[in-house]
């Protein structure tokens, strides 16, 4: 099990354990929003249908409301002729019922007059005598072309669970019932900052030995895409005291802090020191058995996650998607959600050797070849940024899998 390391080794925990630990993040509080500002917000209370939907029987076709019994046996050869008692005015109710031998013209969405139980599509009718009578050439059974009261939803039905990130159709449902303000979770406020003596801002020209800070931009974008508000905390030198002060200050006004760089255990890796005396429970793990992204640090100060991401931008990007994005969803109140909703089946383009116990994330490009879809692993390790840029997605090689042979079926986790 022991792997030889020059420096003292991180204590790696299995990826599954890391997922379990980050999933224990409690959600932020709630606030009230109006429906126009609710897209993408996370519902704090379950929503149950407050009434039947629709509230009345309605036509789902343009045509004539009839009593099904009156048109039984009607056909093109033997049409039935009914007296037209009038028209259901749109947005109003027909003032009387439909009697035997009668029909009432109706448009889609119109409330069915009392007595009628079906709608004959206008295509199966011919208006006679200037609209006074109608010839019906198709039989309809009761309920045809009609949506019954409560057919869409019965009053009390569970419609939207608490923890649902609201989609346009969810808002349509709330609007239908006149629910125009409701409680959602606050958007988590997340601070991102970079650590490293060698870093300069993207707006600066690096001196020899310097590199531009890419992670703050990347993490800020990922945090925003995960539905959180981001604060950019700047670049902090490799000094535990300075970093600790920056973190302590940010904890006051943020729900989570994500730093990158210095998360390993070299002499310039000060993140663990900086997090050492956070409020309990403090550091929950330091090192995950994954590639890339092994030196990932996760702590909680009270209920607030503090994450130390690996320094290489590619590692940070992948660890975020695999572990931190689901954590932020939970922080934002979202109930358990598939971390990789978009997947495609493909065959791996070449052999990949892994180690049992370690979870790997391959950057792959999707290519059609010989009538099949192939996931070709892109060259380069964690120090290579172009491979995540060229990648269409990731292939996760589970911890129990020793490797992949060329042509093995894989699930591509799409970007
Ligand atoms: P570290 O995790 O601090 O040992 O950093 C590993 C590598 O990632 C080093 O080559 C760093 O220069 C680089 N690195 C660390 N932070 C950043 C960053 N914010 N942007 C770009 N590269 C970084
Ligand atoms: Mg560093």
GROMACS .gro file of C-alpha atoms and ligand atoms in nm:
model
  439
    1UNK     CA    1   0.000   0.000   0.000
    2UNK     CA    2   0.285   0.241   0.087
    3UNK     CA    3   0.411   0.443  -0.206
    4UNK     CA    4   0.759   0.588  -0.184
    5UNK     CA    5   0.762   0.967  -0.146
    6UNK     CA    6   1.066   1.189  -0.110
    7UNK     CA    7   0.895   1.428   0.132
    8UNK     CA    8   0.656   1.338   0.416
    9UNK     CA    9   0.339   1.203   0.258
   10UNK     CA   10  -0.016   1.330   0.274
   11UNK     CA   11  -0.262   1.099   0.444
   12UNK     CA   12  -0.487   1.023   0.150
   13UNK     CA   13  -0.849   0.931   0.211
   14UNK     CA   14  -1.057   0.741  -0.046
   15UNK     CA   15  -1.257   0.959  -0.286
   16UNK     CA   16  -1.584   0.809  -0.157
   17UNK     CA   17  -1.498   0.919   0.198
   18UNK     CA   18  -1.418   1.269   0.074
   19UNK     CA   19  -1.754   1.284  -0.105
   20UNK     CA   20  -1.931   1.175   0.213
   21UNK     CA   21  -1.753   1.435   0.425
   22UNK     CA   22  -1.815   1.730   0.193
   23UNK     CA   23  -2.181   1.622   0.157
   24UNK     CA   24  -2.233   1.687   0.529
   25UNK     CA   25  -2.224   2.061   0.464
   26UNK     CA   26  -2.533   2.227   0.616
   27UNK     CA   27  -2.737   2.471   0.406
   28UNK     CA   28  -2.741   2.850   0.443
   29UNK     CA   29  -3.053   3.031   0.567
   30UNK     CA   30  -3.346   3.154   0.365
   31UNK     CA   31  -3.495   3.471   0.228
   32UNK     CA   32  -3.812   3.568   0.045
   33UNK     CA   33  -3.804   3.638  -0.328
   34UNK     CA   34  -4.059   3.742  -0.583
   35UNK     CA   35  -4.120   3.507  -0.871
   36UNK     CA   36  -3.953   3.731  -1.129
   37UNK     CA   37  -3.621   3.694  -0.947
   38UNK     CA   38  -3.654   3.327  -0.860
   39UNK     CA   39  -3.504   3.148  -1.159
   40UNK     CA   40  -3.219   2.924  -1.044
   41UNK     CA   41  -3.294   2.986  -0.676
   42UNK     CA   42  -3.342   2.692  -0.441
   43UNK     CA   43  -3.688   2.643  -0.293
   44UNK     CA   44  -3.678   2.630   0.087
   45UNK     CA   45  -4.022   2.474   0.145
   46UNK     CA   46  -4.200   2.197  -0.043
   47UNK     CA   47  -4.476   2.326  -0.268
   48UNK     CA   48  -4.808   2.140  -0.277
   49UNK     CA   49  -5.088   2.216  -0.523
   50UNK     CA   50  -5.321   2.453  -0.332
   51UNK     CA   51  -5.613   2.364  -0.562
   52UNK     CA   52  -5.710   2.130  -0.843
   53UNK     CA   53  -5.549   2.201  -1.178
   54UNK     CA   54  -5.733   2.280  -1.393
   55UNK     CA   55  -5.999   2.413  -1.161
   56UNK     CA   56  -6.270   2.329  -1.416
   57UNK     CA   57  -6.323   2.097  -1.712
   58UNK     CA   58  -6.170   2.259  -2.017
   59UNK     CA   59  -6.157   2.195  -2.391
   60UNK     CA   60  -5.815   2.100  -2.529
   61UNK     CA   61  -5.924   2.142  -2.892
   62UNK     CA   62  -6.118   2.395  -3.093
   63UNK     CA   63  -6.459   2.252  -3.185
   64UNK     CA   64  -6.801   2.191  -3.034
   65UNK     CA   65  -6.889   2.093  -2.680
   66UNK     CA   66  -7.147   1.815  -2.697
   67UNK     CA   67  -7.303   1.535  -2.499
   68UNK     CA   68  -7.116   1.227  -2.612
   69UNK     CA   69  -7.440   1.028  -2.612
   70UNK     CA   70  -7.580   1.260  -2.882
   71UNK     CA   71  -7.307   1.180  -3.134
   72UNK     CA   72  -7.274   0.809  -3.064
   73UNK     CA   73  -7.229   0.630  -3.401
   74UNK     CA   74  -7.171   0.952  -3.596
   75UNK     CA   75  -6.948   0.900  -3.901
   76UNK     CA   76  -6.869   1.066  -4.234
   77UNK     CA   77  -7.137   0.845  -4.399
   78UNK     CA   78  -7.394   0.897  -4.120
   79UNK     CA   79  -7.331   1.240  -3.969
   80UNK     CA   80  -7.539   1.368  -3.679
   81UNK     CA   81  -7.679   1.721  -3.691
   82UNK     CA   82  -7.703   1.922  -3.370
   83UNK     CA   83  -7.847   2.266  -3.297
   84UNK     CA   84  -7.580   2.523  -3.211
   85UNK     CA   85  -7.682   2.689  -2.884
   86UNK     CA   86  -7.408   2.954  -2.902
   87UNK     CA   87  -7.037   3.005  -2.843
   88UNK     CA   88  -6.838   2.987  -2.518
   89UNK     CA   89  -6.683   3.336  -2.500
   90UNK     CA   90  -6.308   3.317  -2.427
   91UNK     CA   91  -6.235   3.406  -2.068
   92UNK     CA   92  -6.602   3.376  -1.973
   93UNK     CA   93  -6.849   3.108  -1.881
   94UNK     CA   94  -7.133   2.997  -2.113
   95UNK     CA   95  -7.444   3.121  -1.935
   96UNK     CA   96  -7.646   2.801  -1.957
   97UNK     CA   97  -7.612   2.427  -1.998
   98UNK     CA   98  -7.603   2.219  -2.314
   99UNK     CA   99  -7.925   2.030  -2.370
  100UNK     CA  100  -7.989   1.707  -2.558
  101UNK     CA  101  -7.937   1.755  -2.932
  102UNK     CA  102  -7.736   2.073  -2.875
  103UNK     CA  103  -7.375   2.177  -2.936
  104UNK     CA  104  -7.184   2.488  -2.825
  105UNK     CA  105  -6.887   2.620  -3.020
  106UNK     CA  106  -6.579   2.624  -2.798
  107UNK     CA  107  -6.210   2.718  -2.834
  108UNK     CA  108  -5.910   2.547  -2.673
  109UNK     CA  109  -5.900   2.635  -2.305
  110UNK     CA  110  -6.269   2.723  -2.285
  111UNK     CA  111  -6.464   2.596  -1.984
  112UNK     CA  112  -6.704   2.321  -2.082
  113UNK     CA  113  -7.069   2.426  -2.037
  114UNK     CA  114  -7.270   2.220  -1.791
  115UNK     CA  115  -7.418   1.913  -1.953
  116UNK     CA  116  -7.146   1.876  -2.217
  117UNK     CA  117  -6.894   1.598  -2.158
  118UNK     CA  118  -6.681   1.594  -2.474
  119UNK     CA  119  -6.552   1.812  -2.757
  120UNK     CA  120  -6.574   1.727  -3.125
  121UNK     CA  121  -6.276   1.868  -3.313
  122UNK     CA  122  -6.372   2.140  -3.559
  123UNK     CA  123  -6.209   1.929  -3.834
  124UNK     CA  124  -6.491   1.675  -3.793
  125UNK     CA  125  -6.774   1.927  -3.826
  126UNK     CA  126  -6.947   2.131  -4.095
  127UNK     CA  127  -7.133   2.445  -4.000
  128UNK     CA  128  -7.485   2.456  -4.152
  129UNK     CA  129  -7.751   2.728  -4.189
  130UNK     CA  130  -7.511   3.015  -4.119
  131UNK     CA  131  -7.399   2.856  -3.795
  132UNK     CA  132  -7.741   2.766  -3.656
  133UNK     CA  133  -7.670   2.393  -3.687
  134UNK     CA  134  -7.362   2.176  -3.709
  135UNK     CA  135  -7.305   1.845  -3.883
  136UNK     CA  136  -7.084   1.609  -3.680
  137UNK     CA  137  -6.903   1.334  -3.869
  138UNK     CA  138  -6.715   1.167  -3.582
  139UNK     CA  139  -6.834   1.002  -3.262
  140UNK     CA  140  -6.670   1.113  -2.936
  141UNK     CA  141  -6.684   0.930  -2.606
  142UNK     CA  142  -6.737   1.127  -2.284
  143UNK     CA  143  -6.411   1.297  -2.185
  144UNK     CA  144  -6.275   1.319  -2.540
  145UNK     CA  145  -6.070   1.634  -2.606
  146UNK     CA  146  -6.139   1.753  -2.255
  147UNK     CA  147  -5.908   1.794  -1.957
  148UNK     CA  148  -6.094   1.707  -1.640
  149UNK     CA  149  -6.087   1.915  -1.327
  150UNK     CA  150  -5.780   1.809  -1.128
  151UNK     CA  151  -5.653   1.591  -1.414
  152UNK     CA  152  -5.324   1.781  -1.436
  153UNK     CA  153  -5.279   1.800  -1.058
  154UNK     CA  154  -5.507   1.714  -0.771
  155UNK     CA  155  -5.523   1.958  -0.482
  156UNK     CA  156  -5.256   1.870  -0.226
  157UNK     CA  157  -5.029   1.690  -0.473
  158UNK     CA  158  -4.659   1.723  -0.398
  159UNK     CA  159  -4.531   1.930  -0.689
  160UNK     CA  160  -4.195   2.081  -0.597
  161UNK     CA  161  -3.977   1.940  -0.319
  162UNK     CA  162  -3.779   2.159  -0.084
  163UNK     CA  163  -3.428   2.187  -0.220
  164UNK     CA  164  -3.539   2.216  -0.582
  165UNK     CA  165  -3.338   2.458  -0.797
  166UNK     CA  166  -3.617   2.636  -0.980
  167UNK     CA  167  -3.646   2.594  -1.354
  168UNK     CA  168  -3.869   2.793  -1.591
  169UNK     CA  169  -4.138   2.524  -1.583
  170UNK     CA  170  -4.137   2.527  -1.202
  171UNK     CA  171  -4.198   2.902  -1.209
  172UNK     CA  172  -4.482   2.847  -1.457
  173UNK     CA  173  -4.645   2.615  -1.202
  174UNK     CA  174  -4.608   2.864  -0.918
  175UNK     CA  175  -4.746   3.144  -1.137
  176UNK     CA  176  -5.042   2.923  -1.237
  177UNK     CA  177  -5.141   2.900  -0.873
  178UNK     CA  178  -5.077   3.268  -0.808
  179UNK     CA  179  -4.781   3.199  -0.581
  180UNK     CA  180  -4.568   3.503  -0.658
  181UNK     CA  181  -4.342   3.525  -0.355
  182UNK     CA  182  -4.193   3.244  -0.151
  183UNK     CA  183  -3.892   3.138   0.053
  184UNK     CA  184  -3.570   3.027  -0.112
  185UNK     CA  185  -3.224   2.970   0.029
  186UNK     CA  186  -2.992   3.269   0.026
  187UNK     CA  187  -2.729   3.255  -0.244
  188UNK     CA  188  -2.417   3.138  -0.059
  189UNK     CA  189  -2.145   3.401  -0.041
  190UNK     CA  190  -1.817   3.242  -0.132
  191UNK     CA  191  -1.472   3.401  -0.118
  192UNK     CA  192  -1.198   3.271  -0.345
  193UNK     CA  193  -0.835   3.356  -0.303
  194UNK     CA  194  -0.501   3.243  -0.432
  195UNK     CA  195  -0.182   3.174  -0.243
  196UNK     CA  196   0.171   3.162  -0.377
  197UNK     CA  197   0.474   3.391  -0.374
  198UNK     CA  198   0.514   3.329  -0.744
  199UNK     CA  199   0.172   3.458  -0.847
  200UNK     CA  200   0.089   3.787  -1.012
  201UNK     CA  201  -0.246   3.920  -1.130
  202UNK     CA  202  -0.362   3.836  -1.483
  203UNK     CA  203  -0.338   4.207  -1.566
  204UNK     CA  204   0.035   4.209  -1.484
  205UNK     CA  205   0.337   4.099  -1.686
  206UNK     CA  206   0.507   3.822  -1.490
  207UNK     CA  207   0.868   3.877  -1.388
  208UNK     CA  208   1.102   3.585  -1.450
  209UNK     CA  209   0.986   3.307  -1.217
  210UNK     CA  210   0.634   3.441  -1.180
  211UNK     CA  211   0.309   3.301  -1.322
  212UNK     CA  212  -0.024   3.469  -1.363
  213UNK     CA  213  -0.294   3.366  -1.118
  214UNK     CA  214  -0.541   3.158  -1.320
  215UNK     CA  215  -0.721   2.985  -1.034
  216UNK     CA  216  -0.897   3.284  -0.889
  217UNK     CA  217  -1.061   3.351  -1.224
  218UNK     CA  218  -1.143   2.982  -1.276
  219UNK     CA  219  -1.279   2.927  -0.926
  220UNK     CA  220  -1.478   3.251  -0.938
  221UNK     CA  221  -1.642   3.135  -1.259
  222UNK     CA  222  -1.712   2.789  -1.118
  223UNK     CA  223  -1.854   2.933  -0.795
  224UNK     CA  224  -2.080   3.166  -0.994
  225UNK     CA  225  -2.196   2.879  -1.218
  226UNK     CA  226  -2.280   2.682  -0.902
  227UNK     CA  227  -2.531   2.952  -0.806
  228UNK     CA  228  -2.323   3.138  -0.547
  229UNK     CA  229  -2.210   3.498  -0.512
  230UNK     CA  230  -1.836   3.531  -0.533
  231UNK     CA  231  -1.586   3.766  -0.367
  232UNK     CA  232  -1.234   3.779  -0.506
  233UNK     CA  233  -0.995   3.782  -0.213
  234UNK     CA  234  -0.675   3.848  -0.405
  235UNK     CA  235  -0.332   3.686  -0.393
  236UNK     CA  236  -0.184   3.602  -0.054
  237UNK     CA  237   0.186   3.523  -0.011
  238UNK     CA  238   0.305   3.185   0.122
  239UNK     CA  239   0.284   3.292   0.482
  240UNK     CA  240   0.058   3.107   0.725
  241UNK     CA  241   0.001   3.409   0.946
  242UNK     CA  242  -0.106   3.637   0.662
  243UNK     CA  243  -0.323   3.366   0.513
  244UNK     CA  244  -0.486   3.288   0.848
  245UNK     CA  245  -0.569   3.657   0.895
  246UNK     CA  246  -0.719   3.679   0.547
  247UNK     CA  247  -0.931   3.368   0.610
  248UNK     CA  248  -1.047   3.484   0.952
  249UNK     CA  249  -1.150   3.820   0.811
  250UNK     CA  250  -1.339   3.660   0.521
  251UNK     CA  251  -1.519   3.410   0.743
  252UNK     CA  252  -1.717   3.695   0.899
  253UNK     CA  253  -1.897   3.781   0.580
  254UNK     CA  254  -1.890   3.460   0.379
  255UNK     CA  255  -2.049   3.118   0.394
  256UNK     CA  256  -1.748   2.939   0.246
  257UNK     CA  257  -1.388   3.009   0.152
  258UNK     CA  258  -1.199   2.845  -0.128
  259UNK     CA  259  -0.826   2.899  -0.152
  260UNK     CA  260  -0.588   2.746  -0.399
  261UNK     CA  261  -0.220   2.669  -0.386
  262UNK     CA  262  -0.006   2.567  -0.092
  263UNK     CA  263  -0.234   2.277  -0.009
  264UNK     CA  264   0.039   2.013  -0.010
  265UNK     CA  265   0.300   1.959   0.264
  266UNK     CA  266   0.615   2.126   0.130
  267UNK     CA  267   0.787   2.409   0.320
  268UNK     CA  268   0.603   2.668   0.110
  269UNK     CA  269   0.270   2.492   0.156
  270UNK     CA  270   0.113   2.694   0.432
  271UNK     CA  271  -0.259   2.632   0.381
  272UNK     CA  272  -0.279   2.349   0.635
  273UNK     CA  273  -0.099   2.565   0.893
  274UNK     CA  274  -0.328   2.854   0.821
  275UNK     CA  275  -0.634   2.634   0.879
  276UNK     CA  276  -0.490   2.457   1.183
  277UNK     CA  277  -0.674   2.655   1.448
  278UNK     CA  278  -1.004   2.727   1.284
  279UNK     CA  279  -1.319   2.693   1.489
  280UNK     CA  280  -1.412   2.321   1.534
  281UNK     CA  281  -1.434   2.081   1.363
  282UNK     CA  282  -1.143   2.233   1.162
  283UNK     CA  283  -0.952   2.022   0.911
  284UNK     CA  284  -1.157   1.716   0.808
  285UNK     CA  285  -0.916   1.577   0.552
  286UNK     CA  286  -0.587   1.666   0.390
  287UNK     CA  287  -0.530   1.459   0.078
  288UNK     CA  288  -0.765   1.254  -0.141
  289UNK     CA  289  -0.660   0.943  -0.330
  290UNK     CA  290  -0.734   1.090  -0.671
  291UNK     CA  291  -0.543   1.203  -0.976
  292UNK     CA  292  -0.523   1.488  -1.042
  293UNK     CA  293  -0.592   1.680  -0.724
  294UNK     CA  294  -0.437   1.471  -0.448
  295UNK     CA  295  -0.336   1.770  -0.227
  296UNK     CA  296  -0.689   1.885  -0.150
  297UNK     CA  297  -0.763   2.020   0.194
  298UNK     CA  298  -1.107   2.041   0.347
  299UNK     CA  299  -1.200   2.206   0.674
  300UNK     CA  300  -1.509   2.344   0.837
  301UNK     CA  301  -1.510   2.641   1.069
  302UNK     CA  302  -1.836   2.577   1.254
  303UNK     CA  303  -2.077   2.526   0.967
  304UNK     CA  304  -1.861   2.706   0.708
  305UNK     CA  305  -1.652   2.507   0.463
  306UNK     CA  306  -1.295   2.620   0.404
  307UNK     CA  307  -1.136   2.444   0.110
  308UNK     CA  308  -0.773   2.431   0.006
  309UNK     CA  309  -0.756   2.351  -0.364
  310UNK     CA  310  -0.445   2.215  -0.534
  311UNK     CA  311  -0.238   2.482  -0.709
  312UNK     CA  312  -0.225   2.352  -1.064
  313UNK     CA  313  -0.518   2.507  -1.248
  314UNK     CA  314  -0.617   2.176  -1.409
  315UNK     CA  315  -0.623   2.000  -1.073
  316UNK     CA  316  -0.820   2.280  -0.915
  317UNK     CA  317  -1.073   2.283  -1.200
  318UNK     CA  318  -1.131   1.908  -1.178
  319UNK     CA  319  -1.143   1.883  -0.799
  320UNK     CA  320  -1.396   2.165  -0.797
  321UNK     CA  321  -1.631   1.987  -1.037
  322UNK     CA  322  -1.593   1.650  -0.869
  323UNK     CA  323  -1.609   1.748  -0.501
  324UNK     CA  324  -1.667   2.118  -0.440
  325UNK     CA  325  -1.951   2.195  -0.678
  326UNK     CA  326  -2.177   1.934  -0.513
  327UNK     CA  327  -2.072   2.080  -0.178
  328UNK     CA  328  -2.177   2.431  -0.288
  329UNK     CA  329  -2.509   2.298  -0.417
  330UNK     CA  330  -2.576   2.158  -0.071
  331UNK     CA  331  -2.460   2.478   0.094
  332UNK     CA  332  -2.715   2.654  -0.126
  333UNK     CA  333  -2.989   2.422   0.004
  334UNK     CA  334  -3.014   2.195  -0.296
  335UNK     CA  335  -3.118   1.840  -0.219
  336UNK     CA  336  -2.904   1.550  -0.341
  337UNK     CA  337  -2.839   1.599  -0.710
  338UNK     CA  338  -2.644   1.398  -0.963
  339UNK     CA  339  -2.305   1.572  -0.980
  340UNK     CA  340  -2.270   1.472  -1.346
  341UNK     CA  341  -2.610   1.505  -1.508
  342UNK     CA  342  -2.477   1.508  -1.864
  343UNK     CA  343  -2.304   1.187  -1.969
  344UNK     CA  344  -2.231   1.011  -2.295
  345UNK     CA  345  -2.131   0.655  -2.355
  346UNK     CA  346  -1.813   0.608  -2.554
  347UNK     CA  347  -1.516   0.376  -2.584
  348UNK     CA  348  -1.183   0.475  -2.441
  349UNK     CA  349  -0.935   0.553  -2.718
  350UNK     CA  350  -0.630   0.403  -2.555
  351UNK     CA  351  -0.514   0.203  -2.258
  352UNK     CA  352  -0.501   0.372  -1.916
  353UNK     CA  353  -0.317   0.228  -1.618
  354UNK     CA  354  -0.439   0.322  -1.274
  355UNK     CA  355  -0.386   0.197  -0.922
  356UNK     CA  356  -0.653   0.020  -0.721
  357UNK     CA  357  -0.763   0.264  -0.450
  358UNK     CA  358  -0.700   0.575  -0.656
  359UNK     CA  359  -0.974   0.752  -0.855
  360UNK     CA  360  -0.854   0.905  -1.182
  361UNK     CA  361  -1.004   1.176  -1.397
  362UNK     CA  362  -0.897   1.157  -1.761
  363UNK     CA  363  -0.946   1.460  -1.985
  364UNK     CA  364  -1.093   1.326  -2.306
  365UNK     CA  365  -1.196   1.448  -2.646
  366UNK     CA  366  -1.492   1.283  -2.818
  367UNK     CA  367  -1.425   1.166  -3.173
  368UNK     CA  368  -1.646   0.969  -3.417
  369UNK     CA  369  -1.446   0.686  -3.568
  370UNK     CA  370  -1.549   0.370  -3.752
  371UNK     CA  371  -1.913   0.431  -3.668
  372UNK     CA  372  -1.845   0.454  -3.293
  373UNK     CA  373  -1.788   0.735  -3.044
  374UNK     CA  374  -1.442   0.732  -2.894
  375UNK     CA  375  -1.315   0.916  -2.587
  376UNK     CA  376  -0.952   0.992  -2.663
  377UNK     CA  377  -0.747   1.079  -2.353
  378UNK     CA  378  -0.559   1.406  -2.401
  379UNK     CA  379  -0.189   1.411  -2.321
  380UNK     CA  380  -0.042   1.595  -2.026
  381UNK     CA  381  -0.064   1.574  -1.649
  382UNK     CA  382  -0.186   1.820  -1.390
  383UNK     CA  383   0.071   2.082  -1.499
  384UNK     CA  384  -0.097   2.096  -1.842
  385UNK     CA  385  -0.383   2.342  -1.874
  386UNK     CA  386  -0.457   2.293  -2.243
  387UNK     CA  387  -0.595   1.943  -2.191
  388UNK     CA  388  -0.895   2.064  -1.988
  389UNK     CA  389  -0.952   2.333  -2.248
  390UNK     CA  390  -0.948   2.084  -2.537
  391UNK     CA  391  -1.151   1.829  -2.341
  392UNK     CA  392  -1.517   1.758  -2.411
  393UNK     CA  393  -1.543   1.592  -2.075
  394UNK     CA  394  -1.385   1.368  -1.815
  395UNK     CA  395  -1.370   0.994  -1.773
  396UNK     CA  396  -1.368   0.891  -1.410
  397UNK     CA  397  -1.178   0.571  -1.345
  398UNK     CA  398  -1.324   0.444  -1.019
  399UNK     CA  399  -1.098   0.354  -0.729
  400UNK     CA  400  -1.168  -0.019  -0.759
  401UNK     CA  401  -1.067  -0.026  -1.127
  402UNK     CA  402  -0.700  -0.109  -1.194
  403UNK     CA  403  -0.711   0.040  -1.543
  404UNK     CA  404  -0.880   0.051  -1.879
  405UNK     CA  405  -0.797  -0.137  -2.197
  406UNK     CA  406  -0.829   0.045  -2.529
  407UNK     CA  407  -1.188   0.009  -2.647
  408UNK     CA  408  -1.342  -0.040  -2.302
  409UNK     CA  409  -1.684   0.125  -2.265
  410UNK     CA  410  -1.677   0.439  -2.050
  411UNK     CA  411  -1.914   0.713  -1.939
  412UNK     CA  412  -1.790   1.056  -2.042
  413UNK     CA  413  -1.886   1.321  -1.786
  414UNK     CA  414  -1.952   1.608  -2.022
  415UNK     CA  415  -1.835   1.963  -1.966
  416LIG     P1  416   0.120   2.455  -0.511
  416LIG     O1  417  -0.004   2.374  -0.491
  416LIG     O2  418   0.117   2.585  -0.438
  416LIG     O3  419   0.243   2.374  -0.481
  416LIG     O4  420   0.126   2.490  -0.663
  416LIG     C1  421   0.142   2.390  -0.762
  416LIG     C2  422   0.165   2.457  -0.896
  416LIG     O5  423   0.050   2.531  -0.932
  416LIG     C3  424   0.279   2.554  -0.897
  416LIG     O6  425   0.343   2.542  -1.022
  416LIG     C4  426   0.214   2.688  -0.884
  416LIG     O7  427   0.288   2.791  -0.939
  416LIG     C5  428   0.087   2.666  -0.959
  416LIG     N1  429  -0.018   2.753  -0.908
  416LIG     C6  430  -0.054   2.767  -0.779
  416LIG     N2  431  -0.152   2.856  -0.768
  416LIG     C7  432  -0.179   2.899  -0.892
  416LIG     C8  433  -0.273   2.991  -0.946
  416LIG     N3  434  -0.356   3.057  -0.865
  416LIG     N4  435  -0.274   3.011  -1.078
  416LIG     C9  436  -0.188   2.944  -1.159
  416LIG     N5  437  -0.101   2.855  -1.115
  416LIG    C10  438  -0.095   2.833  -0.983
  417LIG    MG1  439   0.251   2.723  -0.386
   0.00000   0.00000   0.00000
